[in-house]
Coordinates of C-alpha atoms and ligand atoms in Angstrom, one line a residue:
M1 CA 41.2 12.4 132.4
I2 CA 43.0 13.6 129.2
D3 CA 46.6 12.5 128.8
T4 CA 48.9 15.3 129.2
N5 CA 50.9 14.3 126.2
R6 CA 47.9 13.8 123.8
A7 CA 46.1 16.8 125.0
G8 CA 46.0 19.9 123.0
A9 CA 46.3 22.1 126.0
I10 CA 47.3 21.8 129.6
L11 CA 45.0 23.5 132.3
T12 CA 46.7 24.0 135.6
V13 CA 44.9 24.7 138.6
D14 CA 46.6 25.8 141.5
L15 CA 44.9 24.9 144.7
N16 CA 47.3 26.5 147.0
T17 CA 46.5 29.9 145.4
L18 CA 42.9 29.2 145.6
A19 CA 43.4 28.5 149.4
K20 CA 45.2 31.9 149.8
N21 CA 42.1 33.5 148.0
Y22 CA 39.7 32.1 150.5
A23 CA 42.1 33.0 153.3
F24 CA 42.3 36.7 152.0
L25 CA 38.4 36.8 151.9
K26 CA 38.2 35.3 155.3
G27 CA 40.5 37.9 156.6
Q28 CA 38.2 40.7 155.4
L29 CA 35.8 39.5 157.7
S30 CA 35.1 39.8 161.7
G31 CA 35.5 36.7 163.8
G32 CA 31.6 35.8 163.8
T33 CA 31.1 36.1 160.1
I34 CA 31.1 32.6 158.2
C35 CA 32.9 32.2 154.9
A36 CA 31.1 29.9 152.8
A37 CA 32.2 29.1 149.2
V38 CA 30.0 28.9 146.2
V39 CA 31.0 26.1 144.1
K40 CA 28.3 25.7 141.6
S41 CA 28.8 24.9 138.0
D42 CA 31.6 22.5 138.8
A43 CA 33.4 25.1 141.0
Y44 CA 33.3 27.7 138.4
G45 CA 34.6 25.0 136.1
L46 CA 37.8 24.1 137.8
G47 CA 36.5 21.1 139.2
L48 CA 34.1 20.5 142.2
E49 CA 36.1 17.6 143.9
P50 CA 39.5 19.0 144.3
V51 CA 38.3 22.4 144.9
A52 CA 35.5 21.5 147.5
I53 CA 38.0 19.1 149.4
R54 CA 40.7 21.6 149.6
L55 CA 38.3 24.4 150.8
A56 CA 37.2 22.0 153.4
D57 CA 40.7 21.5 154.3
E58 CA 41.1 25.1 154.8
G59 CA 38.2 25.1 157.1
C60 CA 35.1 25.7 155.0
N61 CA 32.1 24.1 156.3
S62 CA 29.3 25.7 154.1
F63 CA 28.8 25.4 150.4
F64 CA 26.3 26.9 148.1
V65 CA 25.4 25.1 144.7
A66 CA 22.8 25.7 142.1
L67 CA 21.4 22.4 141.1
M68 CA 20.2 19.4 143.0
E69 CA 22.5 17.3 140.9
E70 CA 25.5 19.4 142.1
A71 CA 24.5 19.1 145.7
I72 CA 24.2 15.4 145.5
S73 CA 27.6 15.2 143.9
L74 CA 29.2 17.3 146.6
R75 CA 27.5 15.4 149.3
T76 CA 28.8 12.1 147.6
I77 CA 32.4 13.7 147.4
L78 CA 32.4 15.2 150.8
K79 CA 31.4 11.9 152.5
Q80 CA 34.2 9.9 150.5
H81 CA 36.5 12.3 152.1
N82 CA 35.0 12.1 155.5
K83 CA 34.2 15.8 155.5
E84 CA 30.8 17.3 156.7
A85 CA 29.5 20.7 155.7
E86 CA 26.3 22.5 155.3
I87 CA 25.3 22.2 151.7
Y88 CA 22.8 25.0 150.6
L89 CA 20.8 24.7 147.2
L90 CA 20.2 28.1 145.6
N91 CA 17.7 27.0 143.2
G92 CA 15.1 26.3 145.8
V93 CA 12.8 23.5 146.3
V94 CA 11.6 22.2 143.0
E95 CA 8.2 20.2 143.3
G96 CA 9.1 16.5 143.9
S97 CA 12.6 17.1 145.1
E98 CA 11.9 17.2 148.7
S99 CA 13.0 13.7 149.7
D100 CA 16.5 14.5 147.9
F101 CA 16.9 17.2 150.6
D102 CA 16.5 14.5 153.4
H103 CA 18.3 11.9 151.7
F104 CA 21.3 14.0 151.2
D105 CA 21.2 16.5 153.8
I106 CA 20.8 19.6 151.7
T107 CA 19.4 22.7 153.0
P108 CA 17.1 24.7 150.5
V109 CA 17.4 28.3 149.9
L110 CA 13.4 29.2 149.8
N111 CA 12.8 31.6 147.0
S112 CA 8.9 32.1 146.9
L113 CA 5.7 31.7 148.8
P114 CA 4.9 28.2 147.1
E115 CA 8.4 27.2 148.0
I116 CA 7.9 28.1 151.5
E117 CA 4.5 26.4 151.6
R118 CA 5.9 23.2 149.9
W119 CA 9.0 23.2 152.5
S120 CA 6.6 23.8 155.4
S121 CA 4.3 21.0 154.6
H122 CA 7.3 18.6 154.2
A123 CA 9.0 19.9 157.3
K124 CA 5.9 19.0 159.2
K125 CA 6.1 15.3 158.0
S126 CA 9.7 14.8 157.8
G127 CA 11.3 16.9 160.4
N128 CA 13.8 18.4 158.3
R129 CA 13.2 21.9 158.9
K130 CA 16.0 24.1 157.9
G131 CA 15.7 26.8 155.2
I132 CA 17.5 29.8 154.0
L133 CA 14.7 32.6 153.1
N134 CA 15.9 34.5 149.9
I135 CA 14.5 38.1 149.5
D136 CA 14.6 40.0 146.2
T137 CA 16.2 43.4 146.8
G138 CA 16.7 44.2 142.9
M139 CA 17.6 41.3 141.0
S140 CA 14.1 40.2 140.0
R141 CA 15.6 36.8 139.3
L142 CA 14.9 34.5 142.6
G143 CA 13.5 35.5 146.1
L144 CA 10.2 36.8 147.4
D145 CA 9.3 40.1 146.0
T146 CA 7.9 43.0 148.0
R147 CA 4.2 41.7 147.5
E148 CA 5.0 38.2 148.5
L149 CA 6.9 39.7 151.5
D150 CA 4.1 41.6 152.6
T151 CA 1.9 38.4 152.5
F152 CA 4.4 36.7 154.4
A153 CA 4.9 39.3 157.1
E154 CA 1.1 39.2 157.9
K155 CA 0.9 35.4 157.8
P156 CA 3.9 33.9 159.3
E157 CA 2.5 30.6 160.0
L158 CA 3.2 29.8 156.1
A159 CA 6.6 28.8 157.5
D160 CA 5.4 26.7 160.3
G161 CA 7.9 23.9 160.8
I162 CA 10.5 25.7 159.3
E163 CA 13.7 27.1 161.1
I164 CA 14.8 29.8 158.8
T165 CA 18.4 29.8 159.7
Y166 CA 19.3 32.8 157.5
V167 CA 17.7 35.5 155.6
M168 CA 19.7 36.3 152.3
S169 CA 19.5 38.4 149.3
H170 CA 22.1 39.1 146.5
L171 CA 23.6 42.3 145.2
A172 CA 23.1 43.5 141.5
C173 CA 26.0 46.0 141.1
A174 CA 28.7 45.0 144.1
D175 CA 31.2 45.1 141.1
D176 CA 30.7 48.9 141.0
R177 CA 31.8 50.4 144.2
T178 CA 30.1 53.5 143.4
S179 CA 26.7 52.2 142.4
A180 CA 23.8 53.6 144.5
M181 CA 22.1 50.1 144.2
N182 CA 24.5 48.7 146.9
P183 CA 23.1 51.1 149.8
G184 CA 19.6 51.0 148.3
Q185 CA 19.5 47.2 148.4
R186 CA 21.0 47.1 151.8
S187 CA 18.4 49.4 153.3
L188 CA 15.8 47.3 151.6
F189 CA 17.4 44.2 152.9
D190 CA 17.7 45.6 156.6
E191 CA 14.0 46.9 156.4
Y192 CA 12.3 43.5 155.5
R193 CA 14.8 41.5 157.8
I194 CA 13.8 43.6 160.8
R195 CA 10.0 43.4 159.8
L196 CA 10.2 39.7 159.7
G197 CA 12.3 39.4 162.9
L198 CA 15.0 37.6 161.3
K199 CA 18.4 38.1 162.9
K200 CA 21.1 36.0 161.0
A201 CA 21.8 37.3 157.4
S202 CA 23.8 36.5 154.3
F203 CA 24.2 39.4 151.8
A204 CA 27.7 39.5 150.4
N205 CA 29.0 37.6 147.1
S206 CA 32.9 38.3 146.4
A207 CA 32.5 41.9 145.5
G208 CA 30.1 42.5 148.5
I209 CA 32.7 41.4 150.9
L210 CA 34.9 44.2 149.5
L211 CA 32.3 46.7 149.9
G212 CA 32.9 46.9 153.6
P213 CA 31.8 45.2 156.9
E214 CA 28.3 46.6 156.9
Y215 CA 27.8 44.1 154.0
H216 CA 28.9 41.1 155.7
Y217 CA 26.2 40.1 158.1
N218 CA 26.7 36.4 159.6
L219 CA 27.4 34.5 156.5
V220 CA 29.2 35.7 153.1
R221 CA 28.9 33.6 149.9
P222 CA 32.1 34.2 147.8
G223 CA 32.5 32.5 144.5
A224 CA 34.5 34.3 141.8
A225 CA 37.3 35.8 144.0
I226 CA 38.1 32.2 145.4
Y227 CA 38.8 31.2 141.7
G228 CA 40.9 34.3 140.9
I229 CA 38.5 36.8 139.3
Q230 CA 39.1 40.3 140.5
P231 CA 35.5 41.0 142.1
I232 CA 35.5 44.9 141.6
T233 CA 35.8 46.5 138.1
N234 CA 39.0 48.5 137.7
E235 CA 40.6 47.5 141.1
I236 CA 43.2 45.2 142.1
N237 CA 42.2 43.3 145.1
K238 CA 44.9 41.1 146.0
I239 CA 43.0 38.3 144.2
L240 CA 45.6 36.0 142.9
Q241 CA 45.4 33.8 139.7
V242 CA 44.3 30.4 140.3
I243 CA 44.7 28.9 136.6
N244 CA 47.0 28.4 133.8
L245 CA 46.4 27.4 130.4
K246 CA 49.0 26.6 127.9
G247 CA 48.1 25.4 124.4
K248 CA 50.3 23.5 122.1
I249 CA 51.6 24.7 118.7
L250 CA 51.2 22.1 116.2
Q251 CA 52.7 23.9 113.2
T252 CA 54.4 26.9 112.1
R253 CA 54.5 28.6 108.7
T254 CA 55.8 31.8 106.6
V255 CA 53.0 33.5 104.6
D256 CA 53.8 36.2 102.2
T257 CA 52.4 39.7 102.4
G258 CA 48.6 39.3 101.5
G259 CA 48.2 35.9 102.7
T260 CA 45.0 35.1 104.4
V261 CA 44.4 33.2 107.6
G262 CA 41.2 31.1 108.8
Y263 CA 37.6 31.0 107.9
G264 CA 36.3 33.9 106.1
A265 CA 39.7 35.3 105.4
T266 CA 39.2 37.8 108.1
Y267 CA 43.0 38.3 108.2
Q268 CA 45.4 39.3 105.6
A269 CA 49.2 39.3 106.4
P270 CA 50.4 43.0 106.1
R271 CA 54.3 41.7 105.7
T272 CA 55.8 38.6 105.4
S273 CA 54.8 36.7 108.5
R274 CA 55.6 33.8 110.6
L275 CA 52.3 32.0 112.0
A276 CA 51.9 29.2 114.4
T277 CA 48.7 27.2 114.9
A278 CA 47.9 25.9 118.3
A279 CA 45.4 22.8 119.1
V280 CA 42.9 24.8 121.0
G281 CA 39.6 26.2 119.7
Y282 CA 36.1 27.1 120.5
G283 CA 35.3 23.5 121.3
D284 CA 37.4 24.0 124.2
G285 CA 35.7 27.2 125.4
Y286 CA 38.2 29.5 123.8
F287 CA 35.8 32.2 122.8
R288 CA 35.3 32.5 119.0
T289 CA 35.2 36.4 119.7
L290 CA 38.7 36.4 120.3
G291 CA 39.5 36.0 116.7
N292 CA 41.6 39.0 115.7
R293 CA 41.2 40.5 119.3
G294 CA 42.8 37.9 121.8
F295 CA 46.5 37.2 122.5
G296 CA 48.9 34.5 124.0
Y297 CA 52.3 34.7 125.3
I298 CA 55.4 33.1 124.4
G299 CA 57.8 33.6 127.1
T300 CA 57.2 37.2 127.8
T301 CA 56.4 38.1 124.0
R302 CA 52.7 38.8 123.3
V303 CA 51.6 37.4 120.2
P304 CA 48.1 38.2 118.7
V305 CA 45.4 35.9 117.5
V306 CA 45.1 36.2 113.9
G307 CA 41.9 35.1 112.0
R308 CA 39.0 33.4 113.2
V309 CA 39.2 31.2 116.1
S310 CA 37.9 27.6 114.7
M311 CA 36.6 24.5 116.6
D312 CA 40.0 23.0 117.4
L313 CA 42.8 25.5 116.4
I314 CA 43.8 29.1 116.7
T315 CA 46.5 30.8 114.8
F316 CA 48.9 33.4 116.2
D317 CA 51.5 35.8 114.5
V318 CA 54.9 35.0 115.9
T319 CA 56.7 36.9 113.4
D320 CA 58.3 39.1 116.4
L321 CA 60.2 35.7 117.7
P322 CA 63.0 34.1 116.4
E323 CA 62.2 31.2 114.4
H324 CA 63.8 28.4 116.4
E325 CA 61.8 29.8 119.7
V326 CA 58.4 28.5 118.2
V327 CA 58.3 25.0 116.7
P328 CA 55.8 22.3 117.0
G329 CA 55.3 21.4 120.5
T330 CA 56.2 24.8 122.1
M331 CA 53.7 25.6 124.6
I332 CA 51.8 29.0 124.4
E333 CA 50.3 30.8 127.2
L334 CA 46.5 31.5 126.8
I335 CA 45.9 32.2 130.3
G336 CA 48.5 32.8 133.0
P337 CA 50.8 35.4 134.6
H338 CA 51.0 37.7 131.5
Y339 CA 47.5 37.3 130.3
S340 CA 44.8 37.0 133.1
V341 CA 41.2 35.6 133.0
D342 CA 39.8 39.0 133.4
K343 CA 42.1 40.4 130.6
L344 CA 41.3 37.5 128.4
A345 CA 37.5 38.0 129.1
E346 CA 37.7 41.7 128.2
D347 CA 39.2 40.8 124.8
A348 CA 36.7 38.5 124.5
G349 CA 33.7 40.8 125.2
T350 CA 32.7 38.8 128.4
I351 CA 33.1 38.4 132.0
G352 CA 35.8 36.0 133.8
Y353 CA 32.9 33.7 135.2
E354 CA 32.0 32.6 131.6
I355 CA 35.8 32.1 130.5
L356 CA 36.0 29.9 133.7
T357 CA 32.6 27.9 133.3
G358 CA 33.6 27.4 129.7
L359 CA 36.8 26.0 130.4
G360 CA 36.9 22.7 128.0
A361 CA 36.5 19.1 128.7
R362 CA 39.3 18.5 126.4
Y363 CA 42.0 19.9 128.6
S364 CA 44.6 17.9 130.4
R365 CA 44.0 18.9 133.7
N366 CA 46.8 19.2 136.6
Y367 CA 46.2 20.2 140.1
I368 CA 48.8 21.7 142.2
G369 CA 48.5 21.3 146.0
S370 CA 45.7 18.5 145.9
P371 CA 45.7 16.7 149.2
Ligands
LIG401 C1 26.7 32.9 142.1 C2 26.3 33.3 143.5 C3 27.2 33.8 144.3 C4 28.7 34.2 144.1 O1 28.9 35.3 143.6 P1 30.4 35.8 143.1 O2 30.3 37.0 142.5 O3 31.0 34.6 142.2 O4 31.3 35.8 144.3 C5 26.4 34.3 145.7 N1 25.4 34.5 145.9 C6 24.3 33.8 144.9 C7 22.9 34.0 145.3 C8 24.8 33.7 143.8 O5 23.9 33.1 142.7

């Protein structure tokens, strides 16, 4: 843990708000649909342990991760807190990983015919039989493609010994409500689901939940919305901000008209300016693309990033504020009520997901509502 007084910035994660987002998503579902939580990549950068334990306290009993290392960490954390839950591994059954699934009670998502065969031969020996069948309906990333599906439909014995608990697929354009991909993928999903005779299904991520009940099936897999990212572009979906990031001002100075700022001298003061330098940089996951494009807030005043972002430092133009309001030690809002993760991401030319998963290791982390 980075000491609060010594840190260059303080990251606050409000688990009470996170719980509200989870409840909001759950509230969109009919009673029979399970609301799982995707906690891959350290719970989207917010911290696997505090996030998973709080979600388990809120009644979440199904978690998805990407890597076996994440699955093992999660199982260990849940055990320590006397919690039971299903853990699903999205990245499937890599050769040689079979015994880890047994030992840590992990259920694989099966992404290809070779994975099905591998899991089937293991299942016949070990009796660990559960698996989710992932079919590709438009991502071309993981999951059985149409050729593999045709083979599988003809030879269902390839899955002997496996209890397929769900058939799943993943939406490519759910963040765009008007995309023809959404109904297109759904009808392909239904076609194969019915052809394979698989009843229980999982289809929706965060945005998919908001597309409507026909996308919900039996289990949904939200990630982003739980963590405060608005799932559908250009819509306000009652998702609340979960994190707050405040950087510490180290120094202030006055520069004359024409004075330059930062590497490459990419900014030249157009007037006599007050500048403030904060102890955060791209080494903390503060995107370098925010140079001359991002903003911070001091109180309710918006102050622009001027010059390039350095590894450990950013410089803001604070001319619009009275001098005594910006001094060494003043905290500047980098993400928060005035400047959301989504807005920062837009200014950085990326998406909120990348901002959250890039949140730096040097921040002092502070959890509100941690049990
Ligand atoms: C990451 C992921 C999710 C979660 O998506 P969000 O957009 O974060 O809600 C769901 N399903 C799969 C297969 C994923 O890889």
